[in-house]
């Protein structure tokens, strides 16, 4: 084989490796979406975890900066605990603590997924990122309904979120 052919073949090989690595969204789809819906849930009763838009809204309230939010998610997914959870006591009461995904996802994949989550969720039209309380701030799981539980939880956690937002 001529040297130039060899180089060309190597380059094609490299490019294939880069392009073949799964996108952040497809990693989410295969490793997180079975629990965290990407869309507004239509069947609230069968939800097993808060939907992605609700999760990210709360993460961003506590960690508005991307690098901090990503760091939080990368750590939480591997070592979830009640103390670290951001502003969602009612979710933990309902769904229980998230099972650690340490053995299901590599730290590298997790980093990629977390950045994608921060960049894309909650969707721009979702609201809820303003300072005054809005419907979506009460509606903790983003399903379009405010339950008594969510209402009480929001009132109870107000101080925690206001403080987090200033960081
Ligand atoms: C087996 C179901 C399940 C899977 C799989 C799962 N999660 Fe979760 N996750 C939960 C539940 C339940 C909660 C709510 C309770 C909690 O916060 O611990 C949660 C909460 C979260 C939170 C919010 C943490 C907080 O502050 O309370 C983040 C961020 C998160 N998940 C990210 C992910 C990512 C990223 C993946 C994929 C790598 C993933 N989850 C996979 C069930 C799951």
JSON list of C-alpha atoms and ligand atoms in Angstrom, two decimals:
[
{"chain": "A", "resi": 1, "resn": "UNK", "atom": "CA", "xyz": [0.00, 0.00, 0.00]},
{"chain": "A", "resi": 2, "resn": "UNK", "atom": "CA", "xyz": [1.28, 3.47, -0.84]},
{"chain": "A", "resi": 3, "resn": "UNK", "atom": "CA", "xyz": [1.98, 5.73, 2.09]},
{"chain": "A", "resi": 4, "resn": "UNK", "atom": "CA", "xyz": [-0.68, 8.25, 1.02]},
{"chain": "A", "resi": 5, "resn": "UNK", "atom": "CA", "xyz": [-3.30, 5.52, 0.77]},
{"chain": "A", "resi": 6, "resn": "UNK", "atom": "CA", "xyz": [-2.39, 4.39, 4.23]},
{"chain": "A", "resi": 7, "resn": "UNK", "atom": "CA", "xyz": [-2.79, 7.90, 5.63]},
{"chain": "A", "resi": 8, "resn": "UNK", "atom": "CA", "xyz": [-6.11, 8.30, 3.86]},
{"chain": "A", "resi": 9, "resn": "UNK", "atom": "CA", "xyz": [-7.33, 5.02, 5.28]},
{"chain": "A", "resi": 10, "resn": "UNK", "atom": "CA", "xyz": [-6.26, 6.07, 8.77]},
{"chain": "A", "resi": 11, "resn": "UNK", "atom": "CA", "xyz": [-8.11, 9.36, 8.44]},
{"chain": "A", "resi": 12, "resn": "UNK", "atom": "CA", "xyz": [-11.28, 7.63, 7.30]},
{"chain": "A", "resi": 13, "resn": "UNK", "atom": "CA", "xyz": [-10.93, 5.32, 10.27]},
{"chain": "A", "resi": 14, "resn": "UNK", "atom": "CA", "xyz": [-10.59, 8.23, 12.66]},
{"chain": "A", "resi": 15, "resn": "UNK", "atom": "CA", "xyz": [-13.53, 10.09, 11.17]},
{"chain": "A", "resi": 16, "resn": "UNK", "atom": "CA", "xyz": [-15.67, 6.99, 11.47]},
{"chain": "A", "resi": 17, "resn": "UNK", "atom": "CA", "xyz": [-14.79, 6.70, 15.14]},
{"chain": "A", "resi": 18, "resn": "UNK", "atom": "CA", "xyz": [-15.77, 10.31, 15.79]},
{"chain": "A", "resi": 19, "resn": "UNK", "atom": "CA", "xyz": [-19.02, 10.15, 13.89]},
{"chain": "A", "resi": 20, "resn": "UNK", "atom": "CA", "xyz": [-19.93, 6.74, 15.18]},
{"chain": "A", "resi": 21, "resn": "UNK", "atom": "CA", "xyz": [-19.86, 7.84, 18.80]},
{"chain": "A", "resi": 22, "resn": "UNK", "atom": "CA", "xyz": [-23.49, 8.20, 19.87]},
{"chain": "A", "resi": 23, "resn": "UNK", "atom": "CA", "xyz": [-24.98, 11.67, 20.19]},
{"chain": "A", "resi": 24, "resn": "UNK", "atom": "CA", "xyz": [-25.80, 13.03, 23.62]},
{"chain": "A", "resi": 25, "resn": "UNK", "atom": "CA", "xyz": [-29.48, 12.76, 22.90]},
{"chain": "A", "resi": 26, "resn": "UNK", "atom": "CA", "xyz": [-29.25, 9.11, 21.90]},
{"chain": "A", "resi": 27, "resn": "UNK", "atom": "CA", "xyz": [-27.34, 8.39, 25.11]},
{"chain": "A", "resi": 28, "resn": "UNK", "atom": "CA", "xyz": [-30.13, 10.07, 27.04]},
{"chain": "A", "resi": 29, "resn": "UNK", "atom": "CA", "xyz": [-32.70, 8.07, 25.08]},
{"chain": "A", "resi": 30, "resn": "UNK", "atom": "CA", "xyz": [-31.09, 4.77, 25.90]},
{"chain": "A", "resi": 31, "resn": "UNK", "atom": "CA", "xyz": [-29.97, 5.46, 29.49]},
{"chain": "A", "resi": 32, "resn": "UNK", "atom": "CA", "xyz": [-32.29, 8.04, 31.03]},
{"chain": "A", "resi": 33, "resn": "UNK", "atom": "CA", "xyz": [-35.48, 8.39, 28.98]},
{"chain": "A", "resi": 34, "resn": "UNK", "atom": "CA", "xyz": [-37.05, 5.19, 30.31]},
{"chain": "A", "resi": 35, "resn": "UNK", "atom": "CA", "xyz": [-37.46, 7.09, 33.57]},
{"chain": "A", "resi": 36, "resn": "UNK", "atom": "CA", "xyz": [-37.29, 10.77, 32.56]},
{"chain": "A", "resi": 37, "resn": "UNK", "atom": "CA", "xyz": [-39.75, 11.70, 29.81]},
{"chain": "A", "resi": 38, "resn": "UNK", "atom": "CA", "xyz": [-38.55, 14.26, 27.30]},
{"chain": "A", "resi": 39, "resn": "UNK", "atom": "CA", "xyz": [-42.06, 15.55, 26.72]},
{"chain": "A", "resi": 40, "resn": "UNK", "atom": "CA", "xyz": [-44.88, 16.70, 28.92]},
{"chain": "A", "resi": 41, "resn": "UNK", "atom": "CA", "xyz": [-46.37, 13.54, 30.38]},
{"chain": "A", "resi": 42, "resn": "UNK", "atom": "CA", "xyz": [-49.83, 12.60, 29.20]},
{"chain": "A", "resi": 43, "resn": "UNK", "atom": "CA", "xyz": [-50.18, 9.74, 31.63]},
{"chain": "A", "resi": 44, "resn": "UNK", "atom": "CA", "xyz": [-49.32, 11.20, 34.98]},
{"chain": "A", "resi": 45, "resn": "UNK", "atom": "CA", "xyz": [-50.31, 8.14, 36.98]},
{"chain": "A", "resi": 46, "resn": "UNK", "atom": "CA", "xyz": [-47.68, 5.93, 35.40]},
{"chain": "A", "resi": 47, "resn": "UNK", "atom": "CA", "xyz": [-44.75, 8.31, 35.71]},
{"chain": "A", "resi": 48, "resn": "UNK", "atom": "CA", "xyz": [-41.83, 6.75, 37.56]},
{"chain": "A", "resi": 49, "resn": "UNK", "atom": "CA", "xyz": [-39.62, 9.84, 37.70]},
{"chain": "A", "resi": 50, "resn": "UNK", "atom": "CA", "xyz": [-39.95, 13.58, 37.11]},
{"chain": "A", "resi": 51, "resn": "UNK", "atom": "CA", "xyz": [-39.90, 14.53, 33.42]},
{"chain": "A", "resi": 52, "resn": "UNK", "atom": "CA", "xyz": [-36.68, 16.02, 32.02]},
{"chain": "A", "resi": 53, "resn": "UNK", "atom": "CA", "xyz": [-38.03, 19.55, 31.69]},
{"chain": "A", "resi": 54, "resn": "UNK", "atom": "CA", "xyz": [-39.02, 19.62, 35.36]},
{"chain": "A", "resi": 55, "resn": "UNK", "atom": "CA", "xyz": [-35.68, 18.18, 36.44]},
{"chain": "A", "resi": 56, "resn": "UNK", "atom": "CA", "xyz": [-33.70, 20.76, 34.48]},
{"chain": "A", "resi": 57, "resn": "UNK", "atom": "CA", "xyz": [-35.80, 23.67, 35.63]},
{"chain": "A", "resi": 58, "resn": "UNK", "atom": "CA", "xyz": [-34.96, 22.81, 39.21]},
{"chain": "A", "resi": 59, "resn": "UNK", "atom": "CA", "xyz": [-31.33, 22.13, 38.48]},
{"chain": "A", "resi": 60, "resn": "UNK", "atom": "CA", "xyz": [-31.03, 25.54, 36.82]},
{"chain": "A", "resi": 61, "resn": "UNK", "atom": "CA", "xyz": [-32.75, 27.31, 39.70]},
{"chain": "A", "resi": 62, "resn": "UNK", "atom": "CA", "xyz": [-30.10, 25.96, 42.04]},
{"chain": "A", "resi": 63, "resn": "UNK", "atom": "CA", "xyz": [-27.19, 26.00, 39.56]},
{"chain": "A", "resi": 64, "resn": "UNK", "atom": "CA", "xyz": [-27.73, 28.70, 36.95]},
{"chain": "A", "resi": 65, "resn": "UNK", "atom": "CA", "xyz": [-24.19, 28.38, 35.59]},
{"chain": "A", "resi": 66, "resn": "UNK", "atom": "CA", "xyz": [-23.62, 25.63, 33.07]},
{"chain": "A", "resi": 67, "resn": "UNK", "atom": "CA", "xyz": [-20.38, 24.28, 34.51]},
{"chain": "A", "resi": 68, "resn": "UNK", "atom": "CA", "xyz": [-21.85, 24.02, 37.99]},
{"chain": "A", "resi": 69, "resn": "UNK", "atom": "CA", "xyz": [-25.06, 22.45, 36.74]},
{"chain": "A", "resi": 70, "resn": "UNK", "atom": "CA", "xyz": [-23.16, 19.89, 34.69]},
{"chain": "A", "resi": 71, "resn": "UNK", "atom": "CA", "xyz": [-20.93, 19.07, 37.63]},
{"chain": "A", "resi": 72, "resn": "UNK", "atom": "CA", "xyz": [-23.99, 18.62, 39.83]},
{"chain": "A", "resi": 73, "resn": "UNK", "atom": "CA", "xyz": [-25.70, 16.28, 37.37]},
{"chain": "A", "resi": 74, "resn": "UNK", "atom": "CA", "xyz": [-22.58, 14.20, 36.73]},
{"chain": "A", "resi": 75, "resn": "UNK", "atom": "CA", "xyz": [-22.18, 13.69, 40.47]},
{"chain": "A", "resi": 76, "resn": "UNK", "atom": "CA", "xyz": [-25.86, 13.20, 41.29]},
{"chain": "A", "resi": 77, "resn": "UNK", "atom": "CA", "xyz": [-26.45, 10.52, 38.68]},
{"chain": "A", "resi": 78, "resn": "UNK", "atom": "CA", "xyz": [-23.56, 8.49, 40.08]},
{"chain": "A", "resi": 79, "resn": "UNK", "atom": "CA", "xyz": [-24.16, 9.21, 43.77]},
{"chain": "A", "resi": 80, "resn": "UNK", "atom": "CA", "xyz": [-27.73, 10.38, 44.33]},
{"chain": "A", "resi": 81, "resn": "UNK", "atom": "CA", "xyz": [-28.76, 11.42, 47.83]},
{"chain": "A", "resi": 82, "resn": "UNK", "atom": "CA", "xyz": [-31.51, 13.29, 49.54]},
{"chain": "A", "resi": 83, "resn": "UNK", "atom": "CA", "xyz": [-29.09, 15.95, 50.82]},
{"chain": "A", "resi": 84, "resn": "UNK", "atom": "CA", "xyz": [-27.84, 16.85, 47.38]},
{"chain": "A", "resi": 85, "resn": "UNK", "atom": "CA", "xyz": [-31.18, 16.85, 45.62]},
{"chain": "A", "resi": 86, "resn": "UNK", "atom": "CA", "xyz": [-32.20, 20.32, 44.45]},
{"chain": "A", "resi": 87, "resn": "UNK", "atom": "CA", "xyz": [-35.51, 21.76, 45.56]},
{"chain": "A", "resi": 88, "resn": "UNK", "atom": "CA", "xyz": [-37.63, 18.69, 44.97]},
{"chain": "A", "resi": 89, "resn": "UNK", "atom": "CA", "xyz": [-38.65, 17.21, 48.30]},
{"chain": "A", "resi": 90, "resn": "UNK", "atom": "CA", "xyz": [-42.07, 16.32, 46.94]},
{"chain": "A", "resi": 91, "resn": "UNK", "atom": "CA", "xyz": [-40.54, 14.38, 44.06]},
{"chain": "A", "resi": 92, "resn": "UNK", "atom": "CA", "xyz": [-38.41, 12.30, 46.33]},
{"chain": "A", "resi": 93, "resn": "UNK", "atom": "CA", "xyz": [-41.43, 11.62, 48.53]},
{"chain": "A", "resi": 94, "resn": "UNK", "atom": "CA", "xyz": [-43.31, 10.45, 45.48]},
{"chain": "A", "resi": 95, "resn": "UNK", "atom": "CA", "xyz": [-40.70, 8.61, 43.42]},
{"chain": "A", "resi": 96, "resn": "UNK", "atom": "CA", "xyz": [-38.01, 7.76, 45.94]},
{"chain": "A", "resi": 97, "resn": "UNK", "atom": "CA", "xyz": [-34.35, 8.64, 45.45]},
{"chain": "A", "resi": 98, "resn": "UNK", "atom": "CA", "xyz": [-33.04, 7.98, 41.98]},
{"chain": "A", "resi": 99, "resn": "UNK", "atom": "CA", "xyz": [-31.10, 4.72, 41.79]},
{"chain": "A", "resi": 100, "resn": "UNK", "atom": "CA", "xyz": [-27.41, 5.36, 41.08]},
{"chain": "A", "resi": 101, "resn": "UNK", "atom": "CA", "xyz": [-26.63, 4.96, 37.40]},
{"chain": "A", "resi": 102, "resn": "UNK", "atom": "CA", "xyz": [-22.91, 4.54, 38.01]},
{"chain": "A", "resi": 103, "resn": "UNK", "atom": "CA", "xyz": [-22.76, 1.12, 36.41]},
{"chain": "A", "resi": 104, "resn": "UNK", "atom": "CA", "xyz": [-24.96, 2.08, 33.44]},
{"chain": "A", "resi": 105, "resn": "UNK", "atom": "CA", "xyz": [-23.15, 5.10, 32.07]},
{"chain": "A", "resi": 106, "resn": "UNK", "atom": "CA", "xyz": [-19.52, 6.18, 31.80]},
{"chain": "A", "resi": 107, "resn": "UNK", "atom": "CA", "xyz": [-18.45, 9.50, 33.26]},
{"chain": "A", "resi": 108, "resn": "UNK", "atom": "CA", "xyz": [-17.59, 10.71, 29.76]},
{"chain": "A", "resi": 109, "resn": "UNK", "atom": "CA", "xyz": [-21.06, 9.90, 28.44]},
{"chain": "A", "resi": 110, "resn": "UNK", "atom": "CA", "xyz": [-22.59, 11.46, 31.50]},
{"chain": "A", "resi": 111, "resn": "UNK", "atom": "CA", "xyz": [-20.66, 14.67, 30.94]},
{"chain": "A", "resi": 112, "resn": "UNK", "atom": "CA", "xyz": [-21.92, 14.82, 27.36]},
{"chain": "A", "resi": 113, "resn": "UNK", "atom": "CA", "xyz": [-25.52, 14.08, 28.32]},
{"chain": "A", "resi": 114, "resn": "UNK", "atom": "CA", "xyz": [-25.47, 16.67, 31.11]},
{"chain": "A", "resi": 115, "resn": "UNK", "atom": "CA", "xyz": [-24.27, 19.40, 28.75]},
{"chain": "A", "resi": 116, "resn": "UNK", "atom": "CA", "xyz": [-26.97, 18.47, 26.27]},
{"chain": "A", "resi": 117, "resn": "UNK", "atom": "CA", "xyz": [-29.60, 18.55, 29.02]},
{"chain": "A", "resi": 118, "resn": "UNK", "atom": "CA", "xyz": [-28.46, 22.00, 30.12]},
{"chain": "A", "resi": 119, "resn": "UNK", "atom": "CA", "xyz": [-28.44, 23.36, 26.55]},
{"chain": "A", "resi": 120, "resn": "UNK", "atom": "CA", "xyz": [-31.85, 22.00, 25.59]},
{"chain": "A", "resi": 121, "resn": "UNK", "atom": "CA", "xyz": [-34.02, 21.84, 28.71]},
{"chain": "A", "resi": 122, "resn": "UNK", "atom": "CA", "xyz": [-36.35, 23.19, 29.78]},
{"chain": "A", "resi": 123, "resn": "UNK", "atom": "CA", "xyz": [-37.41, 24.15, 26.25]},
{"chain": "A", "resi": 124, "resn": "UNK", "atom": "CA", "xyz": [-37.46, 27.90, 25.60]},
{"chain": "A", "resi": 125, "resn": "UNK", "atom": "CA", "xyz": [-41.25, 28.07, 25.59]},
{"chain": "A", "resi": 126, "resn": "UNK", "atom": "CA", "xyz": [-41.53, 26.30, 28.91]},
{"chain": "A", "resi": 127, "resn": "UNK", "atom": "CA", "xyz": [-41.32, 29.41, 31.10]},
{"chain": "A", "resi": 128, "resn": "UNK", "atom": "CA", "xyz": [-40.66, 29.09, 34.78]},
{"chain": "A", "resi": 129, "resn": "UNK", "atom": "CA", "xyz": [-37.21, 30.69, 34.74]},
{"chain": "A", "resi": 130, "resn": "UNK", "atom": "CA", "xyz": [-38.41, 34.12, 35.81]},
{"chain": "A", "resi": 131, "resn": "UNK", "atom": "CA", "xyz": [-38.01, 35.55, 39.26]},
{"chain": "A", "resi": 132, "resn": "UNK", "atom": "CA", "xyz": [-41.63, 35.89, 40.14]},
{"chain": "A", "resi": 133, "resn": "UNK", "atom": "CA", "xyz": [-43.45, 32.67, 40.90]},
{"chain": "A", "resi": 134, "resn": "UNK", "atom": "CA", "xyz": [-45.10, 31.35, 37.79]},
{"chain": "A", "resi": 135, "resn": "UNK", "atom": "CA", "xyz": [-47.43, 28.48, 37.14]},
{"chain": "A", "resi": 136, "resn": "UNK", "atom": "CA", "xyz": [-44.55, 26.24, 36.15]},
{"chain": "A", "resi": 137, "resn": "UNK", "atom": "CA", "xyz": [-42.69, 26.89, 39.39]},
{"chain": "A", "resi": 138, "resn": "UNK", "atom": "CA", "xyz": [-45.58, 25.41, 41.32]},
{"chain": "A", "resi": 139, "resn": "UNK", "atom": "CA", "xyz": [-46.07, 22.65, 38.80]},
{"chain": "A", "resi": 140, "resn": "UNK", "atom": "CA", "xyz": [-42.95, 20.82, 39.93]},
{"chain": "A", "resi": 141, "resn": "UNK", "atom": "CA", "xyz": [-43.12, 17.88, 37.58]},
{"chain": "A", "resi": 142, "resn": "UNK", "atom": "CA", "xyz": [-44.19, 19.95, 34.60]},
{"chain": "A", "resi": 143, "resn": "UNK", "atom": "CA", "xyz": [-47.36, 18.05, 33.85]},
{"chain": "A", "resi": 144, "resn": "UNK", "atom": "CA", "xyz": [-49.60, 21.10, 33.62]},
{"chain": "A", "resi": 145, "resn": "UNK", "atom": "CA", "xyz": [-51.44, 20.41, 36.89]},
{"chain": "A", "resi": 146, "resn": "UNK", "atom": "CA", "xyz": [-50.70, 21.93, 40.30]},
{"chain": "A", "resi": 147, "resn": "UNK", "atom": "CA", "xyz": [-51.54, 19.51, 43.06]},
{"chain": "A", "resi": 148, "resn": "UNK", "atom": "CA", "xyz": [-51.96, 20.50, 46.69]},
{"chain": "A", "resi": 149, "resn": "UNK", "atom": "CA", "xyz": [-48.73, 18.66, 47.32]},
{"chain": "A", "resi": 150, "resn": "UNK", "atom": "CA", "xyz": [-46.84, 20.73, 44.76]},
{"chain": "A", "resi": 151, "resn": "UNK", "atom": "CA", "xyz": [-48.34, 23.93, 46.08]},
{"chain": "A", "resi": 152, "resn": "UNK", "atom": "CA", "xyz": [-47.28, 23.21, 49.64]},
{"chain": "A", "resi": 153, "resn": "UNK", "atom": "CA", "xyz": [-43.88, 22.04, 48.55]},
{"chain": "A", "resi": 154, "resn": "UNK", "atom": "CA", "xyz": [-43.29, 25.23, 46.58]},
{"chain": "A", "resi": 155, "resn": "UNK", "atom": "CA", "xyz": [-44.25, 27.40, 49.52]},
{"chain": "A", "resi": 156, "resn": "UNK", "atom": "CA", "xyz": [-42.02, 25.38, 51.79]},
{"chain": "A", "resi": 157, "resn": "UNK", "atom": "CA", "xyz": [-38.98, 25.54, 49.57]},
{"chain": "A", "resi": 158, "resn": "UNK", "atom": "CA", "xyz": [-39.17, 29.18, 48.49]},
{"chain": "A", "resi": 159, "resn": "UNK", "atom": "CA", "xyz": [-36.19, 30.25, 50.56]},
{"chain": "A", "resi": 160, "resn": "UNK", "atom": "CA", "xyz": [-34.03, 27.48, 49.25]},
{"chain": "A", "resi": 161, "resn": "UNK", "atom": "CA", "xyz": [-34.66, 28.36, 45.60]},
{"chain": "A", "resi": 162, "resn": "UNK", "atom": "CA", "xyz": [-34.38, 32.10, 46.03]},
{"chain": "A", "resi": 163, "resn": "UNK", "atom": "CA", "xyz": [-30.99, 31.62, 47.64]},
{"chain": "A", "resi": 164, "resn": "UNK", "atom": "CA", "xyz": [-29.86, 29.14, 45.00]},
{"chain": "A", "resi": 165, "resn": "UNK", "atom": "CA", "xyz": [-30.84, 31.48, 42.18]},
{"chain": "A", "resi": 166, "resn": "UNK", "atom": "CA", "xyz": [-28.47, 34.20, 43.38]},
{"chain": "A", "resi": 167, "resn": "UNK", "atom": "CA", "xyz": [-25.34, 32.06, 43.28]},
{"chain": "B", "resi": 1, "resn": "LIG", "atom": "C1", "xyz": [-34.64, 3.98, 37.11]},
{"chain": "B", "resi": 1, "resn": "LIG", "atom": "C2", "xyz": [-35.15, 5.28, 36.82]},
{"chain": "B", "resi": 1, "resn": "LIG", "atom": "C3", "xyz": [-34.15, 6.40, 36.53]},
{"chain": "B", "resi": 1, "resn": "LIG", "atom": "C4", "xyz": [-33.15, 6.43, 35.59]},
{"chain": "B", "resi": 1, "resn": "LIG", "atom": "C5", "xyz": [-32.73, 5.32, 34.63]},
{"chain": "B", "resi": 1, "resn": "LIG", "atom": "C6", "xyz": [-32.58, 7.75, 35.64]},
{"chain": "B", "resi": 1, "resn": "LIG", "atom": "N1", "xyz": [-33.19, 8.49, 36.62]},
{"chain": "B", "resi": 1, "resn": "LIG", "atom": "FE1", "xyz": [-32.76, 10.42, 37.12]},
{"chain": "B", "resi": 1, "resn": "LIG", "atom": "N2", "xyz": [-34.17, 10.37, 38.60]},
{"chain": "B", "resi": 1, "resn": "LIG", "atom": "C7", "xyz": [-35.00, 9.29, 38.88]},
{"chain": "B", "resi": 1, "resn": "LIG", "atom": "C8", "xyz": [-35.88, 9.66, 39.96]},
{"chain": "B", "resi": 1, "resn": "LIG", "atom": "C9", "xyz": [-36.95, 8.75, 40.57]},
{"chain": "B", "resi": 1, "resn": "LIG", "atom": "C10", "xyz": [-35.58, 11.00, 40.33]},
{"chain": "B", "resi": 1, "resn": "LIG", "atom": "C11", "xyz": [-36.28, 11.87, 41.40]},
{"chain": "B", "resi": 1, "resn": "LIG", "atom": "C12", "xyz": [-35.72, 11.61, 42.77]},
{"chain": "B", "resi": 1, "resn": "LIG", "atom": "C13", "xyz": [-34.37, 12.21, 42.98]},
{"chain": "B", "resi": 1, "resn": "LIG", "atom": "O1", "xyz": [-34.19, 13.42, 42.71]},
{"chain": "B", "resi": 1, "resn": "LIG", "atom": "O2", "xyz": [-33.46, 11.49, 43.40]},
{"chain": "B", "resi": 1, "resn": "LIG", "atom": "C14", "xyz": [-34.49, 11.41, 39.46]},
{"chain": "B", "resi": 1, "resn": "LIG", "atom": "C15", "xyz": [-33.86, 12.64, 39.49]},
{"chain": "B", "resi": 1, "resn": "LIG", "atom": "C16", "xyz": [-32.87, 13.08, 38.64]},
{"chain": "B", "resi": 1, "resn": "LIG", "atom": "C17", "xyz": [-32.23, 14.37, 38.70]},
{"chain": "B", "resi": 1, "resn": "LIG", "atom": "C18", "xyz": [-32.57, 15.47, 39.69]},
{"chain": "B", "resi": 1, "resn": "LIG", "atom": "C19", "xyz": [-31.75, 15.34, 40.94]},
{"chain": "B", "resi": 1, "resn": "LIG", "atom": "C20", "xyz": [-32.24, 16.14, 42.10]},
{"chain": "B", "resi": 1, "resn": "LIG", "atom": "O3", "xyz": [-31.68, 17.20, 42.37]},
{"chain": "B", "resi": 1, "resn": "LIG", "atom": "O4", "xyz": [-33.16, 15.71, 42.80]},
{"chain": "B", "resi": 1, "resn": "LIG", "atom": "C21", "xyz": [-31.32, 14.41, 37.68]},
{"chain": "B", "resi": 1, "resn": "LIG", "atom": "C22", "xyz": [-30.40, 15.57, 37.34]},
{"chain": "B", "resi": 1, "resn": "LIG", "atom": "C23", "xyz": [-31.38, 13.15, 36.99]},
{"chain": "B", "resi": 1, "resn": "LIG", "atom": "N3", "xyz": [-32.33, 12.35, 37.60]},
{"chain": "B", "resi": 1, "resn": "LIG", "atom": "C24", "xyz": [-30.62, 12.82, 35.89]},
{"chain": "B", "resi": 1, "resn": "LIG", "atom": "C25", "xyz": [-30.63, 11.57, 35.27]},
{"chain": "B", "resi": 1, "resn": "LIG", "atom": "C26", "xyz": [-29.80, 11.22, 34.13]},
{"chain": "B", "resi": 1, "resn": "LIG", "atom": "C27", "xyz": [-28.83, 12.16, 33.42]},
{"chain": "B", "resi": 1, "resn": "LIG", "atom": "C28", "xyz": [-30.07, 9.92, 33.82]},
{"chain": "B", "resi": 1, "resn": "LIG", "atom": "C29", "xyz": [-29.45, 9.05, 32.74]},
{"chain": "B", "resi": 1, "resn": "LIG", "atom": "C30", "xyz": [-28.02, 8.89, 32.83]},
{"chain": "B", "resi": 1, "resn": "LIG", "atom": "C31", "xyz": [-31.06, 9.45, 34.78]},
{"chain": "B", "resi": 1, "resn": "LIG", "atom": "N4", "xyz": [-31.38, 10.48, 35.63]},
{"chain": "B", "resi": 1, "resn": "LIG", "atom": "C32", "xyz": [-31.56, 8.15, 34.80]},
{"chain": "B", "resi": 1, "resn": "LIG", "atom": "C33", "xyz": [-35.01, 8.08, 38.23]},
{"chain": "B", "resi": 1, "resn": "LIG", "atom": "C34", "xyz": [-34.16, 7.70, 37.20]}
]
